[in-house]
Amino acid sequence: MVTKDTMSSLEVRNWLLDQPEGETLLRCYQCGRCTSACPVADIEPSFNPRLFLQKILLSDELIAEEQLVWNCLTCEQCEVRCPEHVKIPHILILAKVRGLMKGNVPAAALDRARNILSIGRSLEVSSPMLKTREKMGLPDLGTPPMDQIVAMLVDIGIVGKIEKAESIYGGTENE
Amino acid sequence: MSKARTYTYFPGCMIPYRLPHFELTMREVLKKLGVELETSPDHSCCPEPTTFTGVDFEAWVTIAARNVAVSESTGNDTVAMCSGCFHTLAVANHMVHEDQELRERINKRLKKSGLEVTGDHSVKNLLHVLHNDIGIEAIQKQVTNPLKQLKIAPHYGCHLVRPLEATNMDHAENPQWMDAIIRATGAEVAEFENKMACCGAPIMPADEQKSLTVTSKHLKHIKASGADAIVVLCPTCYTQMETQQGKVEAIAETEFNLPVLSLGELLALSMGLSEIVTENQRRYHRVKLTELLEKAGVGGA
């Protein structure tokens, strides 16, 4: 909610501006073309990309707990229309990342991440599906080398993080 | 046809293990067009770009760059059939190429497994391969059943096209390559409002109601164009607009009854490969294709 109290800390802002995509935020002059281009803002007035950018510019660290950032489609329509080519979807992604340990992550997103880090696929591969592929004459694709992948990610600490993370969202994925 | 072109096929998860008819039809079409696909068991989930990015971006770009490194080691250009996979690989490839600090950080992680990423690799989607590498003329030559009765709406989807600096596509708001391929099959291209509208799928995990509302607006625009079917490349767009169409109809309080085909299925219908489409239609299509197949002159429903 945009009416929440603000909690100012330069940490989130500095971390964001330190990255090449995040740095593009400094070009934002709050014209609002992003919001007028956004298909979610079109159906949900409280989803306002311009205000998200303003919050980050003003160092409001509550952005990380803002559940609405997960309503971003990552369609990049805002970036296409932005006169200053601010990497808006990327900046919202960075805001999402900051919210992980506070539980600001949909349950289905967490499930997918856990799958990816345990089996190397975003979904479980069932044996009937393997049989279907065989029947269709499609080749066996093997299994990803998970030991290698997990070892590579050690310095990021992602495996431990998503073990601990708990979604504050209800429900699970239903595809 | 000149000699066969070989690509490294990046399979991902959704197409091979949820919607294998996408892979089957496209493989057969590509075979006709003189394309060979090779796979590597070292590739993993891309990872998908709509939620994993927001869980841990650094892990996302590292796993993605590792997949690009595996591709680089094959010596062939890479083609991803899925738009999510394509987007992830293309963006990571571009980032690694442009950002030396990131490249060094990732290569340090890759070193343990003897891999290296440069970002010089060519990551392609099926439109690059079909439209640019094979060419419209060569496709036309294989069309034995021109789909003259059909009006087809091209749904490009966001992640196939944007951002241009990474995807190397033709236009961010009015792309043309899929239109040209549809015309090559003999079909008419449907013109509809907001061609690059998002399917709505990425926010299904966060808010199903809003997600389906975005979809319903898009399907209304396409329906109004008089299209017989939508053609997609992305399996996630397909799931949202086809598999979930019943739910979308409930929200929109209207019946769409809009069949969705993968581009491989459309091409197969035009190239005398209709059997692989009709054999799998009941299992993978919820919206009946009966009328569409009749119009396409293949029956078999």
CSV table of C-alpha atoms in Angstrom, one decimal:
chain,number,residue,atom,x,y,z
A,1,MET,CA,0.0,0.0,0.0
A,2,VAL,CA,1.3,3.4,-0.9
A,3,THR,CA,-0.1,4.9,2.3
A,4,LYS,CA,2.1,2.8,4.6
A,5,ASP,CA,4.6,4.6,6.8
A,6,THR,CA,8.0,5.0,5.2
A,7,MET,CA,11.1,3.5,6.7
A,8,SER,CA,14.1,5.2,5.2
A,9,SER,CA,17.5,3.5,4.9
A,10,LEU,CA,20.1,4.2,2.3
A,11,GLU,CA,21.1,0.5,2.2
A,12,VAL,CA,18.6,-0.7,-0.3
A,13,ARG,CA,19.0,2.3,-2.5
A,14,ASN,CA,22.8,2.1,-2.5
A,15,TRP,CA,22.7,-1.6,-3.2
A,16,LEU,CA,20.4,-1.1,-6.1
A,17,LEU,CA,22.3,1.9,-7.6
A,18,ASP,CA,25.5,-0.1,-7.3
A,19,GLN,CA,24.3,-2.4,-10.1
A,20,PRO,CA,24.4,-1.3,-13.8
A,21,GLU,CA,20.7,-1.9,-14.3
A,22,GLY,CA,19.8,-0.3,-11.0
A,23,GLU,CA,21.8,2.8,-11.8
A,24,THR,CA,19.4,3.6,-14.6
A,25,LEU,CA,17.0,4.6,-11.9
A,26,LEU,CA,18.8,7.9,-11.5
A,27,ARG,CA,17.5,8.9,-15.0
A,28,CYS,CA,13.9,8.7,-13.8
A,29,TYR,CA,12.1,12.1,-13.6
A,30,GLN,CA,8.7,10.6,-12.6
A,31,CYS,CA,6.9,11.3,-15.8
A,32,GLY,CA,4.6,8.3,-15.4
A,33,ARG,CA,4.7,6.8,-18.9
A,34,CYS,CA,5.6,3.5,-17.2
A,35,THR,CA,2.3,3.5,-15.3
A,36,SER,CA,0.3,4.5,-18.3
A,37,ALA,CA,1.9,1.7,-20.3
A,38,CYS,CA,1.4,-1.0,-17.6
A,39,PRO,CA,-1.3,-3.7,-18.2
A,40,VAL,CA,-1.5,-4.4,-14.5
A,41,ALA,CA,-1.9,-0.7,-13.5
A,42,ASP,CA,-4.7,-0.7,-16.1
A,43,ILE,CA,-6.8,-3.2,-14.0
A,44,GLU,CA,-5.3,-2.4,-10.5
A,45,PRO,CA,-4.9,1.3,-9.7
A,46,SER,CA,-2.8,0.6,-6.6
A,47,PHE,CA,-0.1,-1.0,-8.8
A,48,ASN,CA,1.9,2.0,-9.9
A,49,PRO,CA,5.4,1.5,-11.3
A,50,ARG,CA,6.1,5.2,-11.1
A,51,LEU,CA,5.4,5.2,-7.3
A,52,PHE,CA,7.6,2.1,-6.9
A,53,LEU,CA,10.5,3.9,-8.5
A,54,GLN,CA,9.8,7.0,-6.3
A,55,LYS,CA,9.9,4.9,-3.2
A,56,ILE,CA,13.3,3.5,-4.1
A,57,LEU,CA,14.6,6.9,-5.0
A,58,LEU,CA,13.4,8.1,-1.6
A,59,SER,CA,15.2,5.2,0.1
A,60,ASP,CA,12.0,3.7,1.5
A,61,GLU,CA,13.1,0.2,2.4
A,62,LEU,CA,9.5,-1.0,2.9
A,63,ILE,CA,9.5,-1.6,-0.9
A,64,ALA,CA,11.0,-5.1,-0.1
A,65,GLU,CA,7.8,-6.0,1.8
A,66,GLU,CA,5.5,-4.6,-0.8
A,67,GLN,CA,3.5,-7.7,-2.0
A,68,LEU,CA,2.4,-5.7,-5.0
A,69,VAL,CA,5.8,-5.9,-6.6
A,70,TRP,CA,5.0,-9.5,-7.4
A,71,ASN,CA,2.2,-8.3,-9.5
A,72,CYS,CA,4.7,-7.2,-12.1
A,73,LEU,CA,4.3,-9.3,-15.3
A,74,THR,CA,7.9,-8.6,-16.4
A,75,CYS,CA,6.4,-7.8,-19.8
A,76,GLU,CA,8.7,-4.8,-20.1
A,77,GLN,CA,6.0,-2.6,-21.7
A,78,CYS,CA,7.0,0.1,-19.2
A,79,GLU,CA,10.7,-0.1,-20.3
A,80,VAL,CA,9.7,0.1,-24.0
A,81,ARG,CA,7.8,3.3,-23.4
A,82,CYS,CA,10.2,4.9,-20.9
A,83,PRO,CA,11.8,8.0,-22.5
A,84,GLU,CA,14.9,7.4,-20.4
A,85,HIS,CA,15.1,3.6,-20.8
A,86,VAL,CA,15.1,3.0,-17.1
A,87,LYS,CA,15.4,-0.7,-16.5
A,88,ILE,CA,12.1,-0.7,-14.6
A,89,PRO,CA,11.3,-4.5,-14.6
A,90,HIS,CA,14.9,-5.3,-13.5
A,91,ILE,CA,14.6,-2.8,-10.7
A,92,LEU,CA,11.4,-4.4,-9.5
A,93,ILE,CA,13.1,-7.8,-9.7
A,94,LEU,CA,15.8,-6.4,-7.4
A,95,ALA,CA,13.1,-5.2,-5.0
A,96,LYS,CA,11.6,-8.7,-5.0
A,97,VAL,CA,15.0,-10.2,-4.2
A,98,ARG,CA,15.3,-8.0,-1.1
A,99,GLY,CA,12.0,-9.4,0.2
A,100,LEU,CA,12.8,-13.1,0.1
A,101,MET,CA,13.9,-13.6,3.7
A,102,LYS,CA,10.8,-11.5,4.9
A,103,GLY,CA,8.6,-14.0,3.1
A,104,ASN,CA,7.6,-11.7,0.3
A,105,VAL,CA,7.6,-14.4,-2.3
A,106,PRO,CA,4.6,-16.4,-3.7
A,107,ALA,CA,4.6,-20.0,-2.5
A,108,ALA,CA,4.6,-21.3,-6.1
A,109,ALA,CA,7.7,-19.2,-6.9
A,110,LEU,CA,9.5,-20.8,-3.9
A,111,ASP,CA,8.4,-24.3,-5.0
A,112,ARG,CA,9.7,-23.7,-8.4
A,113,ALA,CA,13.0,-22.4,-7.0
A,114,ARG,CA,13.3,-25.5,-4.8
A,115,ASN,CA,12.7,-27.8,-7.8
A,116,ILE,CA,15.3,-26.0,-9.9
A,117,LEU,CA,17.9,-26.3,-7.1
A,118,SER,CA,17.2,-30.0,-6.4
A,119,ILE,CA,16.4,-31.6,-9.8
A,120,GLY,CA,17.6,-28.9,-12.2
A,121,ARG,CA,14.1,-28.5,-13.6
A,122,SER,CA,11.3,-26.1,-12.7
A,123,LEU,CA,8.8,-29.0,-12.6
A,124,GLU,CA,9.0,-32.6,-11.7
A,125,VAL,CA,9.5,-35.1,-14.5
A,126,SER,CA,7.1,-37.9,-14.2
A,127,SER,CA,7.7,-41.4,-15.5
A,128,PRO,CA,4.5,-41.5,-17.6
A,129,MET,CA,5.8,-38.3,-19.3
A,130,LEU,CA,9.1,-40.0,-20.1
A,131,LYS,CA,7.1,-42.9,-21.6
A,132,THR,CA,5.1,-40.5,-23.7
A,133,ARG,CA,8.3,-38.9,-25.0
A,134,GLU,CA,9.6,-42.3,-25.9
A,135,LYS,CA,6.3,-43.2,-27.7
A,136,MET,CA,6.5,-40.0,-29.7
A,137,GLY,CA,10.1,-40.9,-30.7
A,138,LEU,CA,11.5,-37.9,-28.8
A,139,PRO,CA,15.1,-38.4,-27.4
A,140,ASP,CA,16.0,-38.9,-23.8
A,141,LEU,CA,17.3,-35.6,-22.5
A,142,GLY,CA,19.3,-36.9,-19.5
A,143,THR,CA,19.5,-35.4,-16.1
A,144,PRO,CA,21.3,-32.2,-15.2
A,145,PRO,CA,24.5,-32.5,-13.2
A,146,MET,CA,23.1,-31.1,-9.9
A,147,ASP,CA,26.2,-31.6,-7.8
A,148,GLN,CA,28.1,-29.4,-10.1
A,149,ILE,CA,25.4,-26.7,-10.2
A,150,VAL,CA,24.9,-26.6,-6.4
A,151,ALA,CA,28.7,-26.5,-5.9
A,152,MET,CA,28.9,-23.5,-8.2
A,153,LEU,CA,26.3,-21.6,-6.2
A,154,VAL,CA,28.0,-22.0,-2.8
A,155,ASP,CA,29.2,-18.4,-2.4
A,156,ILE,CA,25.7,-17.1,-3.2
A,157,GLY,CA,24.2,-19.2,-0.3
A,158,ILE,CA,20.9,-19.7,-2.3
A,159,VAL,CA,20.3,-23.3,-1.2
A,160,GLY,CA,20.4,-22.4,2.5
A,161,LYS,CA,18.3,-19.3,1.9
A,162,ILE,CA,15.4,-21.0,0.2
A,163,GLU,CA,15.4,-23.8,2.8
A,164,LYS,CA,14.8,-21.1,5.4
A,165,ALA,CA,12.5,-18.8,3.4
A,166,GLU,CA,8.8,-19.1,4.1
A,167,SER,CA,6.1,-17.5,1.9
A,168,ILE,CA,3.6,-15.3,3.6
A,169,TYR,CA,1.4,-15.9,0.6
A,170,GLY,CA,-1.3,-18.6,0.7
A,171,GLY,CA,-1.9,-21.3,-1.9
A,172,THR,CA,0.2,-23.3,-4.2
A,173,GLU,CA,0.8,-23.4,-7.9
A,174,ASN,CA,-2.0,-24.8,-10.0
A,175,GLU,CA,-1.0,-25.1,-13.7
B,1,MET,CA,17.9,-27.2,-49.8
B,2,SER,CA,21.5,-26.8,-49.1
B,3,LYS,CA,23.3,-29.0,-46.5
B,4,ALA,CA,21.8,-29.5,-43.1
B,5,ARG,CA,22.2,-26.8,-40.4
B,6,THR,CA,22.9,-28.1,-36.9
B,7,TYR,CA,21.8,-26.3,-33.8
B,8,THR,CA,22.2,-27.1,-30.1
B,9,TYR,CA,18.6,-27.4,-28.9
B,10,PHE,CA,18.0,-26.1,-25.4
B,11,PRO,CA,15.0,-28.1,-24.2
B,12,GLY,CA,14.1,-26.5,-20.9
B,13,CYS,CA,11.3,-28.0,-18.8
B,14,MET,CA,7.8,-27.0,-20.0
B,15,ILE,CA,8.0,-28.1,-23.7
B,16,PRO,CA,9.7,-31.5,-23.2
B,17,TYR,CA,7.8,-32.5,-20.1
B,18,ARG,CA,4.4,-30.8,-20.2
B,19,LEU,CA,3.8,-30.0,-23.9
B,20,PRO,CA,5.9,-32.4,-25.9
B,21,HIS,CA,3.7,-32.0,-29.0
B,22,PHE,CA,5.4,-28.6,-29.3
B,23,GLU,CA,8.7,-30.3,-29.6
B,24,LEU,CA,7.4,-33.2,-31.8
B,25,THR,CA,5.8,-31.0,-34.4
B,26,MET,CA,8.6,-28.5,-34.6
B,27,ARG,CA,11.2,-31.2,-34.8
B,28,GLU,CA,9.4,-32.7,-37.8
B,29,VAL,CA,9.0,-29.3,-39.5
B,30,LEU,CA,12.7,-28.5,-39.0
B,31,LYS,CA,13.7,-31.8,-40.4
B,32,LYS,CA,11.8,-31.0,-43.6
B,33,LEU,CA,13.7,-27.7,-43.7
B,34,GLY,CA,17.1,-29.4,-43.4
B,35,VAL,CA,17.7,-28.6,-39.7
B,36,GLU,CA,19.3,-31.0,-37.2
B,37,LEU,CA,19.1,-30.6,-33.5
B,38,GLU,CA,21.6,-31.8,-31.0
B,39,THR,CA,21.1,-31.8,-27.2
B,40,SER,CA,23.5,-31.7,-24.2
B,41,PRO,CA,22.6,-33.5,-20.9
B,42,ASP,CA,24.6,-30.8,-19.1
B,43,HIS,CA,21.9,-28.2,-19.7
B,44,SER,CA,19.5,-27.6,-16.8
B,45,CYS,CA,16.4,-25.4,-16.2
B,46,CYS,CA,17.2,-22.1,-17.8
B,47,PRO,CA,16.0,-20.9,-15.0
B,48,GLU,CA,12.6,-19.5,-15.8
B,49,PRO,CA,12.6,-15.7,-15.9
B,50,THR,CA,9.3,-14.7,-14.3
B,51,THR,CA,9.8,-15.8,-10.7
B,52,PHE,CA,13.2,-17.3,-10.0
B,53,THR,CA,14.7,-13.9,-10.9
B,54,GLY,CA,12.8,-12.4,-8.0
B,55,VAL,CA,13.9,-15.1,-5.6
B,56,ASP,CA,17.6,-14.7,-6.2
B,57,PHE,CA,18.8,-12.8,-9.3
B,58,GLU,CA,22.5,-13.6,-8.8
B,59,ALA,CA,21.7,-17.3,-8.7
B,60,TRP,CA,19.5,-16.9,-11.8
B,61,VAL,CA,22.1,-15.2,-13.9
B,62,THR,CA,24.8,-17.7,-12.7
B,63,ILE,CA,22.8,-20.8,-13.6
B,64,ALA,CA,21.7,-19.1,-16.9
B,65,ALA,CA,25.3,-18.2,-17.8
B,66,ARG,CA,26.3,-21.8,-17.0
B,67,ASN,CA,23.8,-23.0,-19.5
B,68,VAL,CA,25.2,-20.5,-22.1
B,69,ALA,CA,28.7,-21.8,-21.3
B,70,VAL,CA,27.5,-25.4,-21.9
B,71,SER,CA,26.1,-24.1,-25.3
B,72,GLU,CA,29.3,-22.4,-26.1
B,73,SER,CA,31.2,-25.6,-25.6
B,74,THR,CA,29.1,-27.3,-28.3
B,75,GLY,CA,30.3,-25.0,-31.0
B,76,ASN,CA,26.9,-24.7,-32.6
B,77,ASP,CA,24.4,-21.8,-32.3
B,78,THR,CA,21.8,-22.5,-29.7
B,79,VAL,CA,18.0,-22.5,-30.3
B,80,ALA,CA,15.5,-22.5,-27.5
B,81,MET,CA,11.9,-23.4,-28.5
B,82,CYS,CA,10.5,-21.9,-25.3
B,83,SER,CA,10.3,-18.1,-25.0
B,84,GLY,CA,11.2,-18.2,-21.3
B,85,CYS,CA,14.3,-20.2,-21.9
B,86,PHE,CA,15.2,-18.1,-24.9
B,87,HIS,CA,14.8,-14.9,-22.8
B,88,THR,CA,16.8,-16.2,-19.9
B,89,LEU,CA,19.7,-17.4,-22.1
B,90,ALA,CA,19.7,-14.3,-24.3
B,91,VAL,CA,19.6,-11.9,-21.4
B,92,ALA,CA,22.3,-13.7,-19.4
B,93,ASN,CA,24.4,-13.9,-22.6
B,94,HIS,CA,24.0,-10.2,-23.2
B,95,MET,CA,24.7,-9.3,-19.5
B,96,VAL,CA,27.8,-11.4,-19.4
B,97,HIS,CA,29.0,-9.8,-22.7
B,98,GLU,CA,28.5,-6.3,-21.5
B,99,ASP,CA,29.5,-6.4,-17.9
B,100,GLN,CA,33.1,-7.5,-17.3
B,101,GLU,CA,32.7,-7.6,-13.5
B,102,LEU,CA,29.8,-10.0,-13.8
B,103,ARG,CA,31.6,-12.1,-16.3
B,104,GLU,CA,34.6,-12.5,-14.1
B,105,ARG,CA,32.5,-13.3,-11.0
B,106,ILE,CA,30.6,-16.0,-12.9
B,107,ASN,CA,33.6,-17.5,-14.5
B,108,LYS,CA,35.2,-17.9,-11.1
B,109,ARG,CA,32.1,-20.0,-10.2
B,110,LEU,CA,32.2,-22.0,-13.5
B,111,LYS,CA,35.9,-22.8,-13.2
B,112,LYS,CA,35.3,-25.6,-10.8
B,113,SER,CA,33.5,-27.5,-13.5
B,114,GLY,CA,35.9,-26.6,-16.3
B,115,LEU,CA,33.4,-24.2,-18.0
B,116,GLU,CA,33.8,-20.7,-19.3
B,117,VAL,CA,31.4,-18.1,-20.6
B,118,THR,CA,32.3,-15.3,-23.0
B,119,GLY,CA,28.9,-14.0,-24.1
B,120,ASP,CA,30.0,-14.2,-27.7
B,121,HIS,CA,27.6,-17.1,-28.3
B,122,SER,CA,24.6,-16.9,-30.6
B,123,VAL,CA,21.4,-17.6,-28.7
B,124,LYS,CA,18.4,-17.9,-31.0
B,125,ASN,CA,14.6,-18.4,-30.9
B,126,LEU,CA,12.6,-20.2,-33.6
B,127,LEU,CA,11.9,-17.0,-35.4
B,128,HIS,CA,15.6,-16.3,-35.9
B,129,VAL,CA,16.0,-19.8,-37.2
B,130,LEU,CA,12.9,-20.0,-39.4
B,131,HIS,CA,12.7,-16.4,-40.7
B,132,ASN,CA,16.4,-15.4,-40.8
B,133,ASP,CA,18.5,-18.6,-41.2
B,134,ILE,CA,16.1,-20.7,-43.3
B,135,GLY,CA,14.1,-18.0,-44.9
B,136,ILE,CA,10.5,-17.5,-46.0
B,137,GLU,CA,11.2,-18.7,-49.5
B,138,ALA,CA,12.5,-22.1,-48.4
B,139,ILE,CA,9.5,-22.5,-46.0
B,140,GLN,CA,7.1,-21.7,-48.8
B,141,LYS,CA,8.7,-24.4,-50.9
B,142,GLN,CA,7.6,-27.0,-48.3
B,143,VAL,CA,4.0,-25.8,-48.1
B,144,THR,CA,1.9,-28.5,-49.9
B,145,ASN,CA,-1.4,-27.7,-48.2
B,146,PRO,CA,-1.8,-23.9,-48.2
B,147,LEU,CA,-4.0,-22.8,-45.3
B,148,LYS,CA,-6.0,-20.3,-47.4
B,149,GLN,CA,-9.2,-20.6,-45.3
B,150,LEU,CA,-7.5,-19.7,-42.0
B,151,LYS,CA,-7.1,-16.4,-40.3
B,152,ILE,CA,-4.4,-16.6,-37.7
B,153,ALA,CA,-3.5,-14.3,-34.8
B,154,PRO,CA,0.2,-14.2,-34.0
B,155,HIS,CA,0.9,-14.0,-30.3
B,156,TYR,CA,4.6,-13.2,-29.9
B,157,GLY,CA,4.6,-12.8,-26.1
B,158,CYS,CA,6.8,-10.5,-24.1
B,159,HIS,CA,9.8,-12.6,-23.3
B,160,LEU,CA,10.5,-13.6,-26.9
B,161,VAL,CA,10.8,-10.0,-28.0
B,162,ARG,CA,12.1,-7.9,-25.1
B,163,PRO,CA,14.5,-6.4,-24.4
B,164,LEU,CA,15.7,-5.9,-28.0
B,165,GLU,CA,19.3,-5.4,-27.1
B,166,ALA,CA,19.4,-9.0,-25.8
B,167,THR,CA,16.8,-10.7,-28.0
B,168,ASN,CA,18.0,-9.3,-31.4
B,169,MET,CA,14.4,-9.2,-32.6
B,170,ASP,CA,13.1,-6.8,-35.2
B,171,HIS,CA,10.7,-4.6,-33.2
B,172,ALA,CA,9.6,-4.2,-29.6
B,173,GLU,CA,6.0,-3.2,-30.3
B,174,ASN,CA,5.3,-4.4,-33.8
B,175,PRO,CA,7.4,-7.5,-34.6
B,176,GLN,CA,6.8,-9.0,-38.1
B,177,TRP,CA,8.7,-12.3,-38.4
B,178,MET,CA,5.9,-14.6,-37.2
B,179,ASP,CA,3.5,-12.7,-39.4
B,180,ALA,CA,5.7,-13.5,-42.4
B,181,ILE,CA,5.8,-17.2,-41.5
B,182,ILE,CA,2.0,-17.4,-41.1
B,183,ARG,CA,1.6,-15.8,-44.5
B,184,ALA,CA,4.1,-18.4,-45.9
B,185,THR,CA,1.7,-21.1,-44.9
B,186,GLY,CA,-1.0,-19.5,-47.0
B,187,ALA,CA,-3.0,-18.2,-44.0
B,188,GLU,CA,-4.2,-14.7,-43.5
B,189,VAL,CA,-2.7,-12.7,-40.5
B,190,ALA,CA,-5.4,-11.4,-38.1
B,191,GLU,CA,-4.9,-7.8,-37.1
B,192,PHE,CA,-5.9,-7.1,-33.5
B,193,GLU,CA,-5.6,-4.4,-30.9
B,194,ASN,CA,-2.4,-4.4,-28.8
B,195,LYS,CA,-0.4,-7.0,-30.7
B,196,MET,CA,2.3,-7.2,-28.0
B,197,ALA,CA,-0.1,-7.6,-25.1
B,198,CYS,CA,1.1,-9.9,-22.3
B,199,CYS,CA,-0.7,-13.3,-21.9
B,200,GLY,CA,-0.9,-12.6,-18.1
B,201,ALA,CA,0.7,-15.9,-17.0
B,202,PRO,CA,3.7,-14.5,-15.0
B,203,ILE,CA,1.6,-13.3,-12.1
B,204,MET,CA,-0.5,-16.5,-11.8
B,205,PRO,CA,1.6,-17.5,-8.6
B,206,ALA,CA,1.0,-14.1,-7.0
B,207,ASP,CA,-2.6,-13.2,-8.0
B,208,GLU,CA,-4.7,-15.6,-10.2
B,209,GLN,CA,-7.6,-13.2,-10.5
B,210,LYS,CA,-5.5,-10.3,-12.0
B,211,SER,CA,-3.6,-12.7,-14.1
B,212,LEU,CA,-6.7,-14.1,-15.8
B,213,THR,CA,-8.1,-10.6,-16.1
B,214,VAL,CA,-5.1,-9.6,-18.2
B,215,THR,CA,-5.6,-12.7,-20.3
B,216,SER,CA,-9.3,-12.0,-20.8
B,217,LYS,CA,-8.6,-8.5,-22.2
B,218,HIS,CA,-6.2,-10.0,-24.7
B,219,LEU,CA,-8.4,-12.8,-25.8
B,220,LYS,CA,-11.3,-10.3,-26.3
B,221,HIS,CA,-9.1,-8.3,-28.7
B,222,ILE,CA,-8.1,-11.4,-30.6
B,223,LYS,CA,-11.7,-12.7,-30.8
B,224,ALA,CA,-12.9,-9.4,-32.2
B,225,SER,CA,-10.4,-9.7,-35.1
B,226,GLY,CA,-12.3,-12.8,-36.4
B,227,ALA,CA,-9.2,-15.0,-36.0
B,228,ASP,CA,-9.8,-18.8,-36.3
B,229,ALA,CA,-6.9,-19.5,-34.0
B,230,ILE,CA,-3.9,-18.0,-32.1
B,231,VAL,CA,-0.4,-19.2,-32.8
B,232,VAL,CA,2.2,-19.1,-30.1
B,233,LEU,CA,5.8,-20.1,-29.5
B,234,CYS,CA,5.8,-20.0,-25.7
B,235,PRO,CA,4.5,-22.9,-23.7
B,236,THR,CA,3.6,-20.6,-20.8
B,237,CYS,CA,1.5,-18.3,-23.0
B,238,TYR,CA,-0.1,-21.5,-24.3
B,239,THR,CA,-1.0,-22.8,-20.9
B,240,GLN,CA,-2.4,-19.4,-20.0
B,241,MET,CA,-4.5,-18.9,-23.1
B,242,GLU,CA,-5.4,-22.5,-24.0
B,243,THR,CA,-5.3,-24.8,-20.9
B,244,GLN,CA,-6.8,-22.0,-18.7
B,245,GLN,CA,-9.2,-20.7,-21.3
B,246,GLY,CA,-12.2,-22.0,-19.4
B,247,LYS,CA,-11.2,-20.0,-16.3
B,248,VAL,CA,-10.6,-17.0,-18.4
B,249,GLU,CA,-14.1,-17.4,-19.9
B,250,ALA,CA,-15.6,-17.5,-16.5
B,251,ILE,CA,-14.0,-14.2,-15.5
B,252,ALA,CA,-14.8,-12.6,-18.8
B,253,GLU,CA,-18.4,-14.0,-18.7
B,254,THR,CA,-18.1,-14.8,-22.4
B,255,GLU,CA,-17.2,-17.8,-24.5
B,256,PHE,CA,-14.1,-17.4,-26.6
B,257,ASN,CA,-13.7,-20.9,-28.0
B,258,LEU,CA,-10.4,-19.8,-29.5
B,259,PRO,CA,-8.0,-22.7,-30.5
B,260,VAL,CA,-4.4,-22.1,-29.8
B,261,LEU,CA,-1.7,-23.8,-31.9
B,262,SER,CA,2.1,-23.9,-31.5
B,263,LEU,CA,3.9,-22.5,-34.5
B,264,GLY,CA,5.2,-26.0,-35.2
B,265,GLU,CA,1.6,-27.3,-35.4
B,266,LEU,CA,0.6,-24.6,-37.9
B,267,LEU,CA,3.6,-25.3,-40.1
B,268,ALA,CA,3.0,-29.1,-39.8
B,269,LEU,CA,-0.6,-28.6,-41.1
B,270,SER,CA,0.7,-26.7,-44.1
B,271,MET,CA,3.5,-29.1,-44.9
B,272,GLY,CA,1.5,-32.4,-45.1
B,273,LEU,CA,2.4,-33.4,-41.6
B,274,SER,CA,-1.1,-33.1,-40.2
B,275,GLU,CA,-1.1,-36.6,-38.7
B,276,ILE,CA,1.3,-35.6,-35.9
B,277,VAL,CA,-1.2,-32.7,-35.1
B,278,THR,CA,-4.4,-34.7,-35.2
B,279,GLU,CA,-2.9,-37.7,-33.3
B,280,ASN,CA,-2.1,-35.4,-30.3
B,281,GLN,CA,-4.8,-32.9,-30.4
B,282,ARG,CA,-7.2,-34.5,-27.9
B,283,ARG,CA,-4.5,-35.0,-25.3
B,284,TYR,CA,-2.9,-31.5,-25.4
B,285,HIS,CA,-5.8,-29.3,-26.6
B,286,ARG,CA,-8.7,-28.4,-24.4
B,287,VAL,CA,-10.3,-26.1,-27.1
B,288,LYS,CA,-11.5,-28.4,-29.8
B,289,LEU,CA,-9.7,-28.1,-33.2
B,290,THR,CA,-12.5,-29.8,-35.2
B,291,GLU,CA,-13.6,-26.8,-37.1
B,292,LEU,CA,-10.1,-25.5,-37.6
B,293,LEU,CA,-8.9,-28.7,-39.0
B,294,GLU,CA,-11.8,-28.9,-41.4
B,295,LYS,CA,-11.0,-25.4,-42.6
B,296,ALA,CA,-7.4,-26.4,-43.0
B,297,GLY,CA,-8.6,-29.2,-45.2
B,298,VAL,CA,-7.1,-32.0,-43.1
B,299,GLY,CA,-10.1,-33.3,-41.1
B,300,GLY,CA,-9.2,-36.2,-38.9
B,301,ALA,CA,-11.0,-34.7,-35.9
